[in-house]
């Protein structure tokens, strides 16, 4: 027989939920969609809200705790609660803006700061066609002290540094393979501060779509900078206007991760499911899942992806730096027309 799920009627008179604790999220969702994400767009505020989830959650270190030091609380809202401290940490450069934009929303709703940050990131991502529906929980405990500096990965870190940091924060769960899964987020991303002369330089040619172009384009031979050369953490990209992080470049070519990186090319299902999985776990770092209520049903189901996986105009498989030793790079069509130039977001 069919399972019966009793739904509760929410006090707003409009919505129902599987758990009454989720009712408050409908108003939060509608408010941020309208007034933070410009009517449900996958634009800069959505990207930055997604980045913020990572920078709050990743700041937790069992290794520091083992040395008798405070290791941070993970997804505990500390990046906003102690924003004067944490947004001054070097890897958090630029996040002061989205933290300040989110503060009035946090004030007029009744969520913990920690819950708000993760929920806003999930709703922001849902505006990007092709994204997975990301997990939303309520019930996180807010931070009572700031995270220590030094726990957020930098684009100039080596793969070893990044893999070690993610393994520490996740108590061994996030290995190099899962690190690749996490980096799917850079399909809807841009850099403002890596090269401040060209703010809003996207990491792929489709920063408004959750597709696999990021995995294609980071594997192409670098030939150009969107602005000036010589910035820390940046290497040449293949497409005018896009910016390539050194960390994305090296992880795409590292023998431990190159084949996993390539396996995302033209695999939309994988780009959705693997990120959905790692975000679920990342978004509750430092929290006890048994104290949380799953309210994922409140996150909009994203629209389907647009376009087919392709080489940008002017580029072919001959421009790929083959790094996976086991499997040839997939064959893809090349976009017609003159060489692609990508506009800032
Ligand atoms: Fe990320 C962005 C790095 C991971 C999400 N990044 C970004 C940037 C950088 C990075 C540098 C730029 C900033 C500026 O503005 O300038 N990441 C990084 C690293 C890592 C990462 C190193 C490790 C490997 N991410 C990550 C993750 C995630 C992310 C995991 C998810 C969750 N990012 C992101 C986003 C973005 C970024 C979304 C975009 C933002 C905007 O657009 O604004
Ligand atoms: Ca994209």
mmCIF file of C-alpha atoms and ligand atoms in Angstrom:
data_model
loop_
_atom_site.group_PDB
_atom_site.id
_atom_site.type_symbol
_atom_site.label_atom_id
_atom_site.label_comp_id
_atom_site.label_asym_id
_atom_site.label_seq_id
_atom_site.Cartn_x
_atom_site.Cartn_y
_atom_site.Cartn_z
ATOM 1 C CA UNK A 1 0.000 0.000 0.000
ATOM 2 C CA UNK A 2 1.031 3.578 -0.579
ATOM 3 C CA UNK A 3 2.927 5.263 2.215
ATOM 4 C CA UNK A 4 0.910 7.982 3.860
ATOM 5 C CA UNK A 5 2.792 11.111 4.866
ATOM 6 C CA UNK A 6 0.756 13.373 7.046
ATOM 7 C CA UNK A 7 1.443 16.978 6.084
ATOM 8 C CA UNK A 8 0.893 19.857 8.437
ATOM 9 C CA UNK A 9 -0.855 23.046 7.400
ATOM 10 C CA UNK A 10 1.462 25.995 7.930
ATOM 11 C CA UNK A 11 0.278 29.091 9.852
ATOM 12 C CA UNK A 12 0.782 31.180 6.693
ATOM 13 C CA UNK A 13 -2.438 29.607 5.364
ATOM 14 C CA UNK A 14 -0.731 28.906 2.025
ATOM 15 C CA UNK A 15 1.713 26.058 2.455
ATOM 16 C CA UNK A 16 1.915 22.582 3.901
ATOM 17 C CA UNK A 17 5.055 20.834 5.138
ATOM 18 C CA UNK A 18 6.117 17.407 6.325
ATOM 19 C CA UNK A 19 7.391 19.010 9.526
ATOM 20 C CA UNK A 20 6.038 22.175 11.157
ATOM 21 C CA UNK A 21 9.613 23.391 11.672
ATOM 22 C CA UNK A 22 9.891 23.841 7.896
ATOM 23 C CA UNK A 23 6.936 26.243 7.653
ATOM 24 C CA UNK A 24 9.023 29.319 8.466
ATOM 25 C CA UNK A 25 11.227 28.659 5.444
ATOM 26 C CA UNK A 26 8.569 29.440 2.851
ATOM 27 C CA UNK A 27 8.573 33.129 3.748
ATOM 28 C CA UNK A 28 12.377 33.199 3.855
ATOM 29 C CA UNK A 29 12.539 31.569 0.449
ATOM 30 C CA UNK A 30 10.072 33.974 -1.113
ATOM 31 C CA UNK A 31 11.818 36.988 0.434
ATOM 32 C CA UNK A 32 15.326 36.084 -0.750
ATOM 33 C CA UNK A 33 14.124 35.039 -4.181
ATOM 34 C CA UNK A 34 12.457 38.397 -4.655
ATOM 35 C CA UNK A 35 14.785 40.733 -2.818
ATOM 36 C CA UNK A 36 18.230 39.088 -2.812
ATOM 37 C CA UNK A 37 18.255 37.039 -6.015
ATOM 38 C CA UNK A 38 16.453 39.561 -8.266
ATOM 39 C CA UNK A 39 13.344 37.435 -8.815
ATOM 40 C CA UNK A 40 15.046 34.033 -8.803
ATOM 41 C CA UNK A 41 18.142 34.659 -10.929
ATOM 42 C CA UNK A 42 21.447 32.757 -11.048
ATOM 43 C CA UNK A 43 23.473 35.957 -10.837
ATOM 44 C CA UNK A 44 26.297 37.228 -8.620
ATOM 45 C CA UNK A 45 24.326 37.134 -5.334
ATOM 46 C CA UNK A 46 23.343 33.507 -5.952
ATOM 47 C CA UNK A 47 26.960 32.587 -6.731
ATOM 48 C CA UNK A 48 28.256 34.425 -3.677
ATOM 49 C CA UNK A 49 25.634 32.872 -1.401
ATOM 50 C CA UNK A 50 26.762 29.435 -2.571
ATOM 51 C CA UNK A 51 30.426 30.311 -1.968
ATOM 52 C CA UNK A 52 29.505 31.526 1.527
ATOM 53 C CA UNK A 53 28.122 28.086 2.471
ATOM 54 C CA UNK A 54 31.552 26.595 1.818
ATOM 55 C CA UNK A 55 33.522 29.251 3.672
ATOM 56 C CA UNK A 56 31.321 28.932 6.768
ATOM 57 C CA UNK A 57 31.204 25.124 6.759
ATOM 58 C CA UNK A 58 34.825 24.309 5.953
ATOM 59 C CA UNK A 59 36.157 26.214 8.973
ATOM 60 C CA UNK A 60 36.332 23.242 11.310
ATOM 61 C CA UNK A 61 39.417 21.240 12.180
ATOM 62 C CA UNK A 62 39.579 18.082 14.279
ATOM 63 C CA UNK A 63 43.368 18.275 13.788
ATOM 64 C CA UNK A 64 43.501 21.616 15.645
ATOM 65 C CA UNK A 65 41.206 20.238 18.350
ATOM 66 C CA UNK A 66 43.584 17.310 18.793
ATOM 67 C CA UNK A 67 46.307 19.870 19.571
ATOM 68 C CA UNK A 68 44.081 21.342 22.273
ATOM 69 C CA UNK A 69 43.107 24.397 20.211
ATOM 70 C CA UNK A 70 39.661 25.598 19.118
ATOM 71 C CA UNK A 71 39.126 24.255 15.601
ATOM 72 C CA UNK A 72 36.047 26.213 14.528
ATOM 73 C CA UNK A 73 32.418 25.117 14.460
ATOM 74 C CA UNK A 74 31.834 24.322 10.777
ATOM 75 C CA UNK A 75 28.420 25.330 9.445
ATOM 76 C CA UNK A 76 27.675 27.477 12.488
ATOM 77 C CA UNK A 77 27.140 30.931 10.980
ATOM 78 C CA UNK A 78 30.386 32.248 12.452
ATOM 79 C CA UNK A 79 31.373 33.899 9.169
ATOM 80 C CA UNK A 80 28.381 36.279 9.523
ATOM 81 C CA UNK A 81 28.105 36.430 13.331
ATOM 82 C CA UNK A 82 31.793 37.374 13.600
ATOM 83 C CA UNK A 83 31.999 38.969 10.175
ATOM 84 C CA UNK A 84 34.374 41.761 11.272
ATOM 85 C CA UNK A 85 36.877 39.029 12.109
ATOM 86 C CA UNK A 86 36.289 36.271 9.565
ATOM 87 C CA UNK A 87 35.701 38.337 6.422
ATOM 88 C CA UNK A 88 39.160 39.779 7.013
ATOM 89 C CA UNK A 89 40.756 36.339 6.659
ATOM 90 C CA UNK A 90 42.565 36.343 3.308
ATOM 91 C CA UNK A 91 40.638 33.481 1.603
ATOM 92 C CA UNK A 92 37.334 35.135 2.564
ATOM 93 C CA UNK A 93 38.119 38.251 0.517
ATOM 94 C CA UNK A 94 34.969 39.704 -1.046
ATOM 95 C CA UNK A 95 32.529 37.786 1.156
ATOM 96 C CA UNK A 96 31.929 40.864 3.314
ATOM 97 C CA UNK A 97 29.532 42.055 0.581
ATOM 98 C CA UNK A 98 27.195 39.051 0.551
ATOM 99 C CA UNK A 99 27.352 38.814 4.351
ATOM 100 C CA UNK A 100 26.142 42.427 4.621
ATOM 101 C CA UNK A 101 23.457 41.855 1.969
ATOM 102 C CA UNK A 102 22.153 38.824 3.867
ATOM 103 C CA UNK A 103 22.070 40.472 7.318
ATOM 104 C CA UNK A 104 18.697 42.285 6.962
ATOM 105 C CA UNK A 105 17.068 39.040 5.813
ATOM 106 C CA UNK A 106 18.491 37.208 8.818
ATOM 107 C CA UNK A 107 17.134 39.974 11.068
ATOM 108 C CA UNK A 108 13.582 39.849 9.744
ATOM 109 C CA UNK A 109 13.245 36.060 9.882
ATOM 110 C CA UNK A 110 13.576 33.667 12.738
ATOM 111 C CA UNK A 111 16.218 31.206 11.578
ATOM 112 C CA UNK A 112 19.609 30.599 13.119
ATOM 113 C CA UNK A 113 22.339 32.390 11.190
ATOM 114 C CA UNK A 114 23.886 29.014 10.399
ATOM 115 C CA UNK A 115 20.627 27.716 8.914
ATOM 116 C CA UNK A 116 20.106 30.898 6.932
ATOM 117 C CA UNK A 117 23.531 30.790 5.253
ATOM 118 C CA UNK A 118 23.109 27.198 4.068
ATOM 119 C CA UNK A 119 19.479 27.744 3.011
ATOM 120 C CA UNK A 120 20.329 30.880 1.022
ATOM 121 C CA UNK A 121 23.083 28.989 -0.784
ATOM 122 C CA UNK A 122 20.721 26.147 -1.662
ATOM 123 C CA UNK A 123 18.007 28.497 -2.907
ATOM 124 C CA UNK A 124 20.547 30.605 -4.827
ATOM 125 C CA UNK A 125 21.887 27.512 -6.588
ATOM 126 C CA UNK A 126 18.347 26.429 -7.471
ATOM 127 C CA UNK A 127 18.111 29.476 -9.741
ATOM 128 C CA UNK A 128 20.832 28.060 -11.987
ATOM 129 C CA UNK A 129 19.333 25.873 -14.748
ATOM 130 C CA UNK A 130 20.734 22.357 -14.450
ATOM 131 C CA UNK A 131 21.508 22.550 -10.729
ATOM 132 C CA UNK A 132 20.517 19.796 -8.310
ATOM 133 C CA UNK A 133 17.965 20.485 -5.585
ATOM 134 C CA UNK A 134 20.299 21.028 -2.625
ATOM 135 C CA UNK A 135 19.575 19.931 0.928
ATOM 136 C CA UNK A 136 18.078 22.315 3.468
ATOM 137 C CA UNK A 137 18.030 21.690 7.222
ATOM 138 C CA UNK A 138 16.851 23.724 10.171
ATOM 139 C CA UNK A 139 18.010 23.457 13.754
ATOM 140 C CA UNK A 140 21.734 24.250 13.542
ATOM 141 C CA UNK A 141 23.335 25.812 16.599
ATOM 142 C CA UNK A 142 24.922 29.203 16.043
ATOM 143 C CA UNK A 143 28.559 29.947 16.777
ATOM 144 C CA UNK A 144 29.631 31.536 20.043
ATOM 145 C CA UNK A 145 33.148 32.278 18.814
ATOM 146 C CA UNK A 146 34.826 32.964 15.472
ATOM 147 C CA UNK A 147 36.603 30.238 13.543
ATOM 148 C CA UNK A 148 40.387 30.418 13.539
ATOM 149 C CA UNK A 149 42.167 31.726 10.441
ATOM 150 C CA UNK A 150 43.897 29.344 8.068
ATOM 151 C CA UNK A 151 41.137 26.778 7.457
ATOM 152 C CA UNK A 152 39.716 27.954 4.099
ATOM 153 C CA UNK A 153 41.584 26.702 1.009
ATOM 154 C CA UNK A 154 43.302 29.243 -1.245
ATOM 155 C CA UNK A 155 43.608 29.030 -5.043
ATOM 156 C CA UNK A 156 47.417 29.008 -4.730
ATOM 157 C CA UNK A 157 47.415 25.965 -2.429
ATOM 158 C CA UNK A 158 48.763 22.709 -3.835
ATOM 159 C CA UNK A 159 46.459 19.734 -4.370
ATOM 160 C CA UNK A 160 48.081 18.096 -1.326
ATOM 161 C CA UNK A 161 47.265 21.095 0.867
ATOM 162 C CA UNK A 162 43.677 21.188 -0.390
ATOM 163 C CA UNK A 163 43.114 17.436 -0.100
ATOM 164 C CA UNK A 164 44.561 17.408 3.425
ATOM 165 C CA UNK A 165 42.396 20.335 4.534
ATOM 166 C CA UNK A 166 39.186 18.797 3.173
ATOM 167 C CA UNK A 167 40.022 15.426 4.699
ATOM 168 C CA UNK A 168 40.613 17.068 8.086
ATOM 169 C CA UNK A 169 37.406 19.134 8.018
ATOM 170 C CA UNK A 170 35.298 16.124 6.993
ATOM 171 C CA UNK A 171 36.965 13.591 9.333
ATOM 172 C CA UNK A 172 38.239 11.667 6.352
ATOM 173 C CA UNK A 173 35.072 11.660 4.255
ATOM 174 C CA UNK A 174 36.160 14.162 1.589
ATOM 175 C CA UNK A 175 38.971 12.425 -0.263
ATOM 176 C CA UNK A 176 40.482 13.738 -3.532
ATOM 177 C CA UNK A 177 37.582 12.252 -5.535
ATOM 178 C CA UNK A 178 34.936 13.999 -3.421
ATOM 179 C CA UNK A 179 36.982 17.191 -3.667
ATOM 180 C CA UNK A 180 36.381 17.072 -7.429
ATOM 181 C CA UNK A 181 32.662 16.632 -6.757
ATOM 182 C CA UNK A 182 32.683 19.752 -4.566
ATOM 183 C CA UNK A 183 34.382 21.782 -7.270
ATOM 184 C CA UNK A 184 31.354 21.321 -9.523
ATOM 185 C CA UNK A 185 30.189 24.531 -7.804
ATOM 186 C CA UNK A 186 32.681 26.449 -9.910
ATOM 187 C CA UNK A 187 30.356 25.927 -12.896
ATOM 188 C CA UNK A 188 28.296 28.853 -11.548
ATOM 189 C CA UNK A 189 31.089 31.084 -10.376
ATOM 190 C CA UNK A 190 33.272 34.059 -11.034
ATOM 191 C CA UNK A 191 36.202 35.781 -9.358
ATOM 192 C CA UNK A 192 36.115 39.381 -8.179
ATOM 193 C CA UNK A 193 39.336 39.622 -6.244
ATOM 194 C CA UNK A 194 41.847 37.241 -7.823
ATOM 195 C CA UNK A 195 42.448 39.861 -10.504
ATOM 196 C CA UNK A 196 40.757 43.021 -9.215
ATOM 197 C CA UNK A 197 41.198 44.721 -12.605
ATOM 198 C CA UNK A 198 38.531 42.385 -14.095
ATOM 199 C CA UNK A 199 35.889 41.738 -11.390
ATOM 200 C CA UNK A 200 33.217 39.181 -12.251
ATOM 201 C CA UNK A 201 35.443 37.043 -14.483
ATOM 202 C CA UNK A 202 33.669 33.663 -14.754
ATOM 203 C CA UNK A 203 35.356 30.269 -14.349
ATOM 204 C CA UNK A 204 33.548 28.907 -17.422
ATOM 205 C CA UNK A 205 31.691 30.334 -20.403
ATOM 206 C CA UNK A 206 28.285 29.575 -18.819
ATOM 207 C CA UNK A 207 28.315 31.030 -15.273
ATOM 208 C CA UNK A 208 24.516 31.188 -15.278
ATOM 209 C CA UNK A 209 24.086 27.464 -16.003
ATOM 210 C CA UNK A 210 24.924 24.453 -13.859
ATOM 211 C CA UNK A 211 26.476 22.413 -16.660
ATOM 212 C CA UNK A 212 29.749 20.585 -17.254
ATOM 213 C CA UNK A 213 31.459 23.299 -19.330
ATOM 214 C CA UNK A 214 33.673 24.049 -16.316
ATOM 215 C CA UNK A 215 35.202 20.556 -16.562
ATOM 216 C CA UNK A 216 35.743 20.907 -20.327
ATOM 217 C CA UNK A 217 37.194 24.391 -20.249
ATOM 218 C CA UNK A 218 39.622 23.867 -17.353
ATOM 219 C CA UNK A 219 41.153 20.976 -19.341
ATOM 220 C CA UNK A 220 41.968 23.192 -22.357
ATOM 221 C CA UNK A 221 45.492 24.563 -22.794
ATOM 222 C CA UNK A 222 45.769 27.994 -21.187
ATOM 223 C CA UNK A 223 46.586 30.858 -23.538
ATOM 224 C CA UNK A 224 45.222 34.073 -22.045
ATOM 225 C CA UNK A 225 44.415 36.084 -18.933
ATOM 226 C CA UNK A 226 41.149 38.014 -18.613
ATOM 227 C CA UNK A 227 43.075 40.970 -17.221
ATOM 228 C CA UNK A 228 46.642 41.202 -16.008
ATOM 229 C CA UNK A 229 49.036 38.285 -15.591
ATOM 230 C CA UNK A 230 50.974 37.452 -12.452
ATOM 231 C CA UNK A 231 48.135 37.266 -9.938
ATOM 232 C CA UNK A 232 48.592 34.842 -7.073
ATOM 233 C CA UNK A 233 46.360 31.772 -7.543
ATOM 234 C CA UNK A 234 45.617 32.424 -11.220
ATOM 235 C CA UNK A 235 46.891 30.649 -14.343
ATOM 236 C CA UNK A 236 46.081 31.214 -18.010
ATOM 237 C CA UNK A 237 42.606 30.234 -19.211
ATOM 238 C CA UNK A 238 41.600 29.110 -22.703
ATOM 239 C CA UNK A 239 38.759 31.545 -23.343
ATOM 240 C CA UNK A 240 38.954 35.314 -23.416
ATOM 241 C CA UNK A 241 37.119 36.718 -20.413
ATOM 242 C CA UNK A 242 37.253 33.581 -18.252
ATOM 243 C CA UNK A 243 39.573 33.231 -15.279
ATOM 244 C CA UNK A 244 41.234 29.959 -14.288
ATOM 245 C CA UNK A 245 42.192 29.290 -10.680
ATOM 246 C CA UNK A 246 45.528 27.595 -10.207
ATOM 247 C CA UNK A 247 43.875 25.090 -7.833
ATOM 248 C CA UNK A 248 41.231 24.080 -10.405
ATOM 249 C CA UNK A 249 43.999 23.754 -13.031
ATOM 250 C CA UNK A 250 46.239 21.558 -10.897
ATOM 251 C CA UNK A 251 43.454 19.339 -9.532
ATOM 252 C CA UNK A 252 42.238 18.816 -13.124
ATOM 253 C CA UNK A 253 45.754 17.539 -13.970
ATOM 254 C CA UNK A 254 46.737 15.701 -10.782
ATOM 255 C CA UNK A 255 47.120 11.946 -11.337
ATOM 256 C CA UNK A 256 44.797 11.260 -8.365
ATOM 257 C CA UNK A 257 41.931 13.338 -9.748
ATOM 258 C CA UNK A 258 42.378 13.860 -13.517
ATOM 259 C CA UNK A 259 40.169 10.929 -14.553
ATOM 260 C CA UNK A 260 37.464 11.888 -12.065
ATOM 261 C CA UNK A 261 37.589 15.458 -13.399
ATOM 262 C CA UNK A 262 37.247 14.242 -16.991
ATOM 263 C CA UNK A 263 34.392 11.888 -16.035
ATOM 264 C CA UNK A 264 32.159 14.922 -15.382
ATOM 265 C CA UNK A 265 32.467 16.110 -18.979
ATOM 266 C CA UNK A 266 29.064 15.761 -20.655
ATOM 267 C CA UNK A 267 27.651 13.932 -17.615
ATOM 268 C CA UNK A 268 24.951 16.258 -16.322
ATOM 269 C CA UNK A 269 23.478 13.614 -14.029
ATOM 270 C CA UNK A 270 26.823 13.214 -12.316
ATOM 271 C CA UNK A 271 27.273 16.989 -12.002
ATOM 272 C CA UNK A 272 23.948 17.098 -10.184
ATOM 273 C CA UNK A 273 24.018 13.966 -8.047
ATOM 274 C CA UNK A 274 27.597 14.142 -6.800
ATOM 275 C CA UNK A 275 27.314 17.784 -5.763
ATOM 276 C CA UNK A 276 23.947 17.150 -4.131
ATOM 277 C CA UNK A 277 25.603 14.426 -2.076
ATOM 278 C CA UNK A 278 28.648 16.432 -0.944
ATOM 279 C CA UNK A 279 26.653 19.604 -0.250
ATOM 280 C CA UNK A 280 24.320 17.653 2.044
ATOM 281 C CA UNK A 281 27.271 16.592 4.178
ATOM 282 C CA UNK A 282 29.236 19.859 3.937
ATOM 283 C CA UNK A 283 26.197 21.903 4.958
ATOM 284 C CA UNK A 284 25.988 20.201 8.362
ATOM 285 C CA UNK A 285 29.691 20.105 9.309
ATOM 286 C CA UNK A 286 29.998 20.507 13.052
ATOM 287 C CA UNK A 287 26.269 19.924 13.632
ATOM 288 C CA UNK A 288 24.423 16.826 14.889
ATOM 289 C CA UNK A 289 22.144 15.564 12.130
ATOM 290 C CA UNK A 290 19.830 14.029 14.745
ATOM 291 C CA UNK A 291 19.007 17.530 16.000
ATOM 292 C CA UNK A 292 18.127 18.822 12.530
ATOM 293 C CA UNK A 293 14.916 18.755 10.498
ATOM 294 C CA UNK A 294 15.167 18.061 6.763
ATOM 295 C CA UNK A 295 13.307 20.818 4.893
ATOM 296 C CA UNK A 296 14.719 20.188 1.421
ATOM 297 C CA UNK A 297 11.175 20.222 0.043
ATOM 298 C CA UNK A 298 11.159 24.019 0.453
ATOM 299 C CA UNK A 299 14.092 24.461 -1.966
ATOM 300 C CA UNK A 300 12.788 25.091 -5.503
ATOM 301 C CA UNK A 301 13.384 22.354 -8.056
ATOM 302 C CA UNK A 302 15.836 23.966 -10.508
ATOM 303 C CA UNK A 303 14.928 24.323 -14.173
ATOM 304 C CA UNK A 304 16.599 21.888 -16.610
ATOM 305 C CA UNK A 305 20.028 22.728 -18.062
ATOM 306 C CA UNK A 306 20.374 24.643 -21.311
ATOM 307 C CA UNK A 307 22.669 23.853 -24.233
ATOM 308 C CA UNK A 308 24.846 20.859 -25.058
ATOM 309 C CA UNK A 309 28.362 20.233 -23.801
ATOM 310 C CA UNK A 310 30.741 21.674 -26.371
ATOM 311 C CA UNK A 311 34.135 23.115 -27.154
ATOM 312 C CA UNK A 312 33.897 26.902 -27.266
ATOM 313 C CA UNK A 313 34.138 28.369 -30.776
ATOM 314 C CA UNK A 314 37.641 28.171 -32.197
ATOM 315 C CA UNK A 315 38.730 25.273 -29.974
ATOM 316 C CA UNK A 316 38.776 21.501 -30.489
ATOM 317 C CA UNK A 317 40.016 18.329 -28.869
ATOM 318 C CA UNK A 318 43.486 19.309 -30.135
ATOM 319 C CA UNK A 319 43.460 22.055 -27.475
ATOM 320 C CA UNK A 320 42.838 19.589 -24.643
ATOM 321 C CA UNK A 321 45.712 18.860 -22.259
ATOM 322 C CA UNK A 322 44.929 15.186 -21.773
ATOM 323 C CA UNK A 323 45.587 14.402 -18.132
ATOM 324 C CA UNK A 324 43.587 11.218 -17.545
ATOM 325 C CA UNK A 325 45.869 8.357 -18.575
ATOM 326 C CA UNK A 326 43.117 5.734 -18.770
ATOM 327 C CA UNK A 327 40.337 7.161 -20.925
ATOM 328 C CA UNK A 328 40.475 9.466 -23.949
ATOM 329 C CA UNK A 329 38.751 12.850 -23.637
ATOM 330 C CA UNK A 330 35.143 12.623 -24.896
ATOM 331 C CA UNK A 331 34.474 13.931 -28.382
ATOM 332 C CA UNK A 332 32.325 17.070 -28.364
ATOM 333 C CA UNK A 333 31.006 19.465 -30.977
ATOM 334 C CA UNK A 334 32.682 22.853 -31.420
ATOM 335 C CA UNK A 335 30.433 25.911 -31.272
ATOM 336 C CA UNK A 336 30.313 27.698 -34.635
ATOM 337 C CA UNK A 337 31.499 31.250 -35.164
ATOM 338 C CA UNK A 338 34.470 33.378 -34.100
ATOM 339 C CA UNK A 339 36.383 32.583 -30.907
ATOM 340 C CA UNK A 340 34.211 32.900 -27.800
ATOM 341 C CA UNK A 341 34.645 35.909 -25.503
ATOM 342 C CA UNK A 342 32.887 35.754 -22.142
ATOM 343 C CA UNK A 343 31.420 38.834 -20.488
ATOM 344 C CA UNK A 344 31.831 39.535 -16.762
ATOM 345 C CA UNK A 345 28.889 38.550 -14.526
HETATM 346 FE FE1 LIG B 1 35.369 28.350 -4.785
HETATM 347 C C1 LIG B 1 34.723 31.474 -6.124
HETATM 348 C C2 LIG B 1 38.702 29.167 -4.511
HETATM 349 C C3 LIG B 1 36.003 25.260 -3.393
HETATM 350 C C4 LIG B 1 31.981 27.752 -4.560
HETATM 351 N N1 LIG B 1 36.474 30.016 -5.233
HETATM 352 C C5 LIG B 1 36.014 31.190 -5.751
HETATM 353 C C6 LIG B 1 37.114 32.093 -5.865
HETATM 354 C C7 LIG B 1 38.222 31.461 -5.409
HETATM 355 C C8 LIG B 1 37.819 30.143 -5.012
HETATM 356 C C9 LIG B 1 39.638 32.017 -5.322
HETATM 357 C C10 LIG B 1 37.039 33.542 -6.420
HETATM 358 C C11 LIG B 1 36.806 34.528 -5.292
HETATM 359 C C12 LIG B 1 36.808 35.959 -5.825
HETATM 360 O O1 LIG B 1 35.746 36.586 -5.844
HETATM 361 O O2 LIG B 1 37.887 36.425 -6.263
HETATM 362 N N2 LIG B 1 37.037 27.383 -4.111
HETATM 363 C C13 LIG B 1 38.312 27.869 -4.124
HETATM 364 C C14 LIG B 1 39.218 26.845 -3.658
HETATM 365 C C15 LIG B 1 38.471 25.764 -3.343
HETATM 366 C C16 LIG B 1 37.092 26.111 -3.631
HETATM 367 C C17 LIG B 1 40.718 26.996 -3.533
HETATM 368 C C18 LIG B 1 38.912 24.430 -2.785
HETATM 369 C C19 LIG B 1 39.524 23.558 -3.798
HETATM 370 N N3 LIG B 1 34.203 26.802 -4.081
HETATM 371 C C20 LIG B 1 34.655 25.656 -3.545
HETATM 372 C C21 LIG B 1 33.553 24.851 -3.098
HETATM 373 C C22 LIG B 1 32.419 25.552 -3.385
HETATM 374 C C23 LIG B 1 32.840 26.780 -4.030
HETATM 375 C C24 LIG B 1 33.660 23.501 -2.439
HETATM 376 C C25 LIG B 1 31.000 25.182 -3.146
HETATM 377 C C26 LIG B 1 30.312 24.990 -2.143
HETATM 378 N N4 LIG B 1 33.670 29.410 -5.272
HETATM 379 C C27 LIG B 1 32.378 28.928 -5.201
HETATM 380 C C28 LIG B 1 31.490 29.839 -5.857
HETATM 381 C C29 LIG B 1 32.280 30.924 -6.292
HETATM 382 C C30 LIG B 1 33.640 30.624 -5.910
HETATM 383 C C31 LIG B 1 30.008 29.634 -6.041
HETATM 384 C C32 LIG B 1 31.824 32.162 -7.088
HETATM 385 C C33 LIG B 1 31.574 33.355 -6.217
HETATM 386 C C34 LIG B 1 31.176 34.568 -7.081
HETATM 387 O O3 LIG B 1 30.830 34.408 -8.276
HETATM 388 O O4 LIG B 1 31.274 35.679 -6.578
HETATM 389 CA CA1 LIG B 2 28.548 26.696 -16.216
#
